[in-house]
Short mmCIF file of C-alpha atoms in Angstrom, two decimals:
data_model
loop_
_atom_site.label_atom_id
_atom_site.label_comp_id
_atom_site.label_asym_id
_atom_site.label_seq_id
_atom_site.Cartn_x
_atom_site.Cartn_y
_atom_site.Cartn_z
CA MET A 1228 1.78 -10.23 15.17
CA LEU A 1229 3.68 -13.50 15.02
CA GLU A 1230 6.22 -14.29 17.79
CA ALA A 1231 8.40 -17.54 18.51
CA LYS A 1232 10.77 -18.08 22.22
CA GLY A 1233 12.42 -20.77 22.59
CA LEU A 1234 10.87 -22.91 19.58
CA TYR A 1235 11.86 -26.47 18.67
CA SER A 1236 10.76 -28.58 15.52
CA TYR A 1237 11.75 -32.03 15.02
CA TYR A 1238 10.89 -34.30 11.94
CA GLY A 1239 10.99 -37.42 13.87
CA LYS A 1240 13.20 -37.28 16.73
CA SER A 1241 15.97 -34.84 15.11
CA PRO A 1242 15.48 -31.19 16.29
CA ILE A 1243 15.46 -29.10 13.22
CA LEU A 1244 15.08 -25.90 14.61
CA GLN A 1245 16.48 -25.08 18.38
CA ASP A 1246 16.04 -22.41 20.70
CA VAL A 1247 14.82 -20.37 18.05
CA ALA A 1248 13.26 -16.86 19.11
CA PHE A 1249 11.85 -13.78 16.39
CA SER A 1250 9.11 -11.51 16.50
CA VAL A 1251 7.18 -9.97 13.51
CA GLU A 1252 5.02 -6.94 14.45
CA GLN A 1253 1.99 -6.46 12.34
CA GLY A 1254 2.99 -4.95 9.28
CA GLY A 1255 6.61 -5.62 9.61
CA PHE A 1256 8.57 -7.42 6.85
CA LEU A 1257 11.03 -10.31 8.07
CA GLY A 1258 13.63 -12.02 5.96
CA ILE A 1259 14.91 -15.39 7.17
CA VAL A 1260 18.46 -16.27 5.41
CA GLY A 1261 21.08 -18.98 5.66
CA ARG A 1262 22.84 -21.59 3.85
CA ASN A 1263 20.82 -24.59 2.44
CA GLY A 1264 19.64 -27.12 5.18
CA VAL A 1265 19.85 -24.43 8.07
CA GLY A 1266 16.11 -24.84 9.05
CA LYS A 1267 14.83 -22.08 6.67
CA THR A 1268 12.02 -23.98 5.20
CA THR A 1269 11.24 -25.88 8.36
CA LEU A 1270 11.00 -22.61 10.15
CA LEU A 1271 7.88 -21.77 7.65
CA ARG A 1272 6.45 -25.11 8.04
CA THR A 1273 6.75 -25.08 11.72
CA ILE A 1274 4.40 -22.18 11.32
CA MET A 1275 2.01 -23.39 9.75
CA GLY A 1276 2.09 -26.80 11.37
CA LEU A 1277 3.47 -29.08 9.13
CA THR A 1278 6.44 -30.47 10.80
CA ASP A 1279 5.79 -33.64 13.42
CA ARG A 1280 6.38 -31.79 16.52
CA ALA A 1281 6.77 -28.31 17.96
CA THR A 1282 7.85 -27.32 21.30
CA GLY A 1283 8.63 -23.91 23.09
CA GLN A 1284 6.13 -21.43 22.54
CA LEU A 1285 4.79 -19.68 19.15
CA SER A 1286 1.86 -17.25 18.80
CA PHE A 1287 -0.29 -15.69 16.18
CA ASP A 1288 -2.63 -12.70 17.41
CA GLY A 1289 -2.08 -13.48 20.75
CA GLU A 1290 -3.08 -16.97 20.54
CA SER A 1291 -1.15 -20.07 20.63
CA LEU A 1292 -0.37 -21.88 17.76
CA LEU A 1293 1.05 -25.16 18.83
CA ALA A 1294 -2.20 -26.52 19.87
CA MET A 1295 -3.66 -25.51 16.38
CA ARG A 1296 -4.11 -28.10 13.21
CA THR A 1297 -2.96 -26.49 9.85
CA PRO A 1298 -6.52 -25.57 8.82
CA ARG A 1299 -7.51 -23.62 11.67
CA ARG A 1300 -3.88 -21.75 11.15
CA ALA A 1301 -5.13 -21.17 7.71
CA GLY A 1302 -8.56 -19.95 8.86
CA ALA A 1303 -6.54 -17.54 11.21
CA GLY A 1304 -5.12 -15.82 8.12
CA ILE A 1305 -1.86 -17.41 7.76
CA ALA A 1306 -0.92 -17.54 4.00
CA TYR A 1307 1.93 -19.67 2.78
CA ILE A 1308 3.69 -20.30 -0.35
CA PRO A 1309 6.08 -23.12 -0.29
CA GLN A 1310 9.02 -23.48 -2.41
CA GLY A 1311 8.35 -25.17 -5.77
CA ARG A 1312 4.86 -22.93 -5.58
CA GLU A 1313 2.59 -25.90 -5.61
CA VAL A 1314 -0.15 -24.34 -8.61
CA ILE A 1315 -2.14 -27.38 -9.68
CA PRO A 1316 -1.27 -27.94 -13.25
CA ARG A 1317 -4.35 -29.37 -14.86
CA PHE A 1318 -6.73 -26.47 -12.91
CA THR A 1319 -6.86 -23.41 -14.56
CA VAL A 1320 -5.37 -19.83 -13.37
CA ARG A 1321 -8.84 -18.99 -12.06
CA GLU A 1322 -9.80 -22.49 -10.49
CA ASN A 1323 -6.12 -22.12 -8.49
CA LEU A 1324 -7.39 -18.55 -7.25
CA LEU A 1325 -10.58 -20.11 -6.04
CA MET A 1326 -8.83 -22.92 -4.48
CA GLY A 1327 -6.91 -20.20 -2.34
CA MET A 1328 -10.44 -18.58 -1.23
CA PHE A 1329 -11.82 -21.80 0.91
CA PRO A 1330 -9.91 -20.75 4.51
CA ARG A 1331 -12.31 -17.13 3.98
CA LYS A 1332 -14.32 -16.29 6.93
CA ASP A 1333 -16.62 -14.21 5.03
CA ARG A 1334 -16.81 -17.45 2.08
CA SER A 1335 -16.39 -15.03 -1.13
CA ARG A 1336 -16.05 -16.68 -4.13
CA THR A 1337 -15.53 -13.36 -5.99
CA ILE A 1338 -11.55 -13.19 -6.78
CA PRO A 1339 -10.37 -9.81 -5.28
CA GLU A 1340 -9.64 -7.37 -8.51
CA HIS A 1341 -6.17 -6.29 -6.70
CA ILE A 1342 -4.64 -9.45 -7.39
CA PHE A 1343 -5.37 -8.87 -11.44
CA GLU A 1344 -3.63 -5.29 -10.69
CA LEU A 1345 -0.32 -6.80 -9.33
CA PHE A 1346 -0.16 -9.51 -11.81
CA PRO A 1347 -2.04 -8.17 -15.12
CA ILE A 1348 -0.74 -11.86 -16.39
CA LEU A 1349 -3.20 -13.55 -14.43
CA ALA A 1350 -6.18 -12.39 -15.83
CA GLU A 1351 -4.53 -12.53 -19.29
CA PHE A 1352 -4.10 -16.11 -18.62
CA ILE A 1353 -7.16 -16.64 -16.16
CA ASP A 1354 -8.72 -19.60 -18.40
CA ARG A 1355 -5.15 -21.41 -19.13
CA ARG A 1356 -4.20 -24.36 -17.25
CA GLY A 1357 -1.56 -23.55 -14.50
CA GLY A 1358 0.94 -26.63 -15.84
CA ASP A 1359 1.25 -24.37 -19.15
CA LEU A 1360 2.48 -21.28 -17.46
CA SER A 1361 5.93 -20.45 -17.01
CA GLY A 1362 7.98 -20.66 -13.87
CA GLY A 1363 7.49 -17.03 -13.00
CA GLN A 1364 4.22 -16.74 -14.06
CA GLN A 1365 3.54 -19.53 -11.83
CA GLN A 1366 5.01 -17.98 -9.19
CA GLN A 1367 2.50 -15.19 -9.76
CA LEU A 1368 -0.37 -17.47 -9.60
CA ALA A 1369 0.52 -18.69 -6.22
CA ILE A 1370 1.27 -15.30 -4.78
CA GLY A 1371 -2.39 -14.36 -6.31
CA ARG A 1372 -3.82 -17.81 -4.50
CA ALA A 1373 -2.22 -17.06 -1.06
CA LEU A 1374 -3.73 -13.34 -1.76
CA ALA A 1375 -7.18 -14.54 -2.38
CA MET A 1376 -7.70 -15.79 0.86
CA ASP A 1377 -7.26 -12.44 2.48
CA PRO A 1378 -4.34 -13.32 4.64
CA LYS A 1379 -3.36 -11.35 7.73
CA ILE A 1380 0.53 -12.70 7.20
CA LEU A 1381 2.18 -14.33 4.12
CA LEU A 1382 4.35 -16.63 4.42
CA LEU A 1383 6.92 -17.18 1.22
CA ASP A 1384 10.10 -19.83 0.79
CA GLU A 1385 12.47 -18.79 -2.07
CA PRO A 1386 10.03 -17.26 -4.13
CA THR A 1387 12.57 -15.93 -7.11
CA GLU A 1388 14.20 -19.55 -7.24
CA GLY A 1389 14.30 -19.94 -11.18
CA ILE A 1390 12.82 -16.93 -11.85
CA GLN A 1391 14.00 -14.43 -14.73
CA PRO A 1392 15.33 -11.36 -13.63
CA ASN A 1393 12.54 -9.32 -15.14
CA ILE A 1394 9.95 -10.92 -13.09
CA VAL A 1395 12.45 -10.92 -9.98
CA GLN A 1396 12.14 -7.24 -10.22
CA GLN A 1397 8.33 -7.05 -10.56
CA LEU A 1398 7.70 -9.59 -7.34
CA GLU A 1399 10.05 -6.99 -5.30
CA ASP A 1400 7.86 -4.73 -6.11
CA VAL A 1401 4.91 -6.16 -5.51
CA MET A 1402 6.18 -7.53 -2.10
CA ARG A 1403 7.24 -3.49 -1.20
CA ARG A 1404 3.52 -2.69 -2.24
CA LEU A 1405 1.97 -5.17 -0.43
CA ASN A 1406 3.94 -4.42 3.00
CA LYS A 1407 4.43 -0.85 2.74
CA GLU A 1408 0.90 0.24 1.18
CA MET A 1409 -1.58 -2.21 2.03
CA GLY A 1410 -0.16 -3.19 5.44
CA LEU A 1411 0.54 -6.56 4.64
CA THR A 1412 2.83 -8.69 7.40
CA ILE A 1413 5.12 -10.56 5.47
CA VAL A 1414 8.01 -13.37 6.38
CA LEU A 1415 10.21 -14.48 3.58
CA VAL A 1416 12.72 -16.91 3.30
CA GLU A 1417 15.25 -16.19 0.52
CA GLN A 1418 18.63 -16.92 -1.00
CA ASN A 1419 19.00 -13.69 -2.78
CA THR A 1420 20.36 -11.23 -0.07
CA ARG A 1421 20.14 -8.25 -2.09
CA PHE A 1422 16.38 -9.21 -2.12
CA VAL A 1423 16.10 -9.26 1.36
CA ARG A 1424 18.31 -6.44 2.04
CA GLN A 1425 15.94 -4.24 -0.52
CA THR A 1426 12.41 -5.32 0.92
CA ALA A 1427 12.58 -6.56 4.43
CA ASP A 1428 12.53 -4.34 7.63
CA ASN A 1429 14.61 -6.70 9.44
CA PHE A 1430 16.31 -10.13 8.95
CA VAL A 1431 17.02 -13.49 11.02
CA LEU A 1432 19.96 -15.60 9.55
CA LEU A 1433 19.79 -19.03 10.57
CA ASP A 1434 22.63 -21.38 11.58
CA LYS A 1435 22.19 -25.20 12.29
CA GLY A 1436 18.98 -24.84 13.37
CA ARG A 1437 19.67 -21.57 15.63
CA VAL A 1438 19.70 -17.86 15.32
CA ALA A 1439 22.94 -16.71 14.66
CA LEU A 1440 22.43 -13.20 13.59
CA ARG A 1441 19.46 -10.62 13.69
CA GLY A 1442 19.63 -7.15 12.46
CA ARG A 1443 17.75 -4.52 10.19
CA GLY A 1444 17.51 -5.35 6.38
CA GLU A 1445 20.15 -2.97 5.64
CA GLU A 1446 22.64 -4.38 7.71
CA LEU A 1447 22.31 -7.72 5.71
CA THR A 1448 25.51 -6.09 4.17
CA SER A 1449 28.25 -8.13 1.57
CA ASP A 1450 30.52 -8.58 4.48
CA VAL A 1451 27.68 -10.44 6.76
CA VAL A 1452 26.73 -12.26 3.43
CA ASP A 1453 30.67 -13.33 3.17
CA GLN A 1454 31.07 -14.45 7.19
CA TYR A 1455 27.95 -16.48 7.30
CA LEU A 1456 26.82 -17.52 3.92
CA ALA A 1457 29.64 -17.53 1.19
CA LEU A 1458 30.36 -21.41 0.24
#
C-alpha cells in the first residue's frame, strides 16, 4: 500500500532523510523507532507532503505521492496525527470530529459510531471544548478526528508521549483492534519500544536519517534497544 525507495527529504538544502526504503502492505502495521532527531517525524511529514522537498520514490496504492499536494494525499485516504495532537482548543469535541470529515469522498457529516465505541469518553464529552480535555483525552480526540475521515492508512507520531499509563494501555488496545479487526493500515512513530513491540508487525529503525535496521516487531528486543537507542 505504501512504499518508498531511495527517498530523500529536505528542509532547505539539508537532507534530513537519506536513501530511505520501506514498504507497508495493506492491513500492515509498521513501527518507526530511533533516537530523537534522526528523522522519524520528518518521515511522516514527507508522506504527507509537509517538507520543503522530497526526491526518490514514494507511492501509495500504486500512485506516486511526490507530485501530490497535501490535501490530495488526505483525500486519497492518508490520515496524519502529528506529535502534539493539534486539537483545536476552542472547538468542541463534536466540532473537532466534524473537522476530520472534510476529506471524505462521500461528503458525509455523520460522525461514525465506531469512534465512540473505541473512545467512549468522546461521546460523554461531545460538547466540551477540546482545550478543556486532559492530554490523554485530547489524544483520543485526535485519533477519533483522523478516523472520522475514513482513512485507508493512519500515520501516528508519538501518540503515547506524556500520556498516563492507563490511557497508553487503552491506545494499545485500540491500535490492535483498528489494525487486526478493522484492517486499517498503520504507520507508528514511537519512542515507547514496548508499545511498538506489542502492536507492530514490522519495524524500521532510523539513525541519522538512514535506515539502520529493520525486522519483525518481536525482534525489537532489549539488545536492539541497548545497541541503537540507549543514550
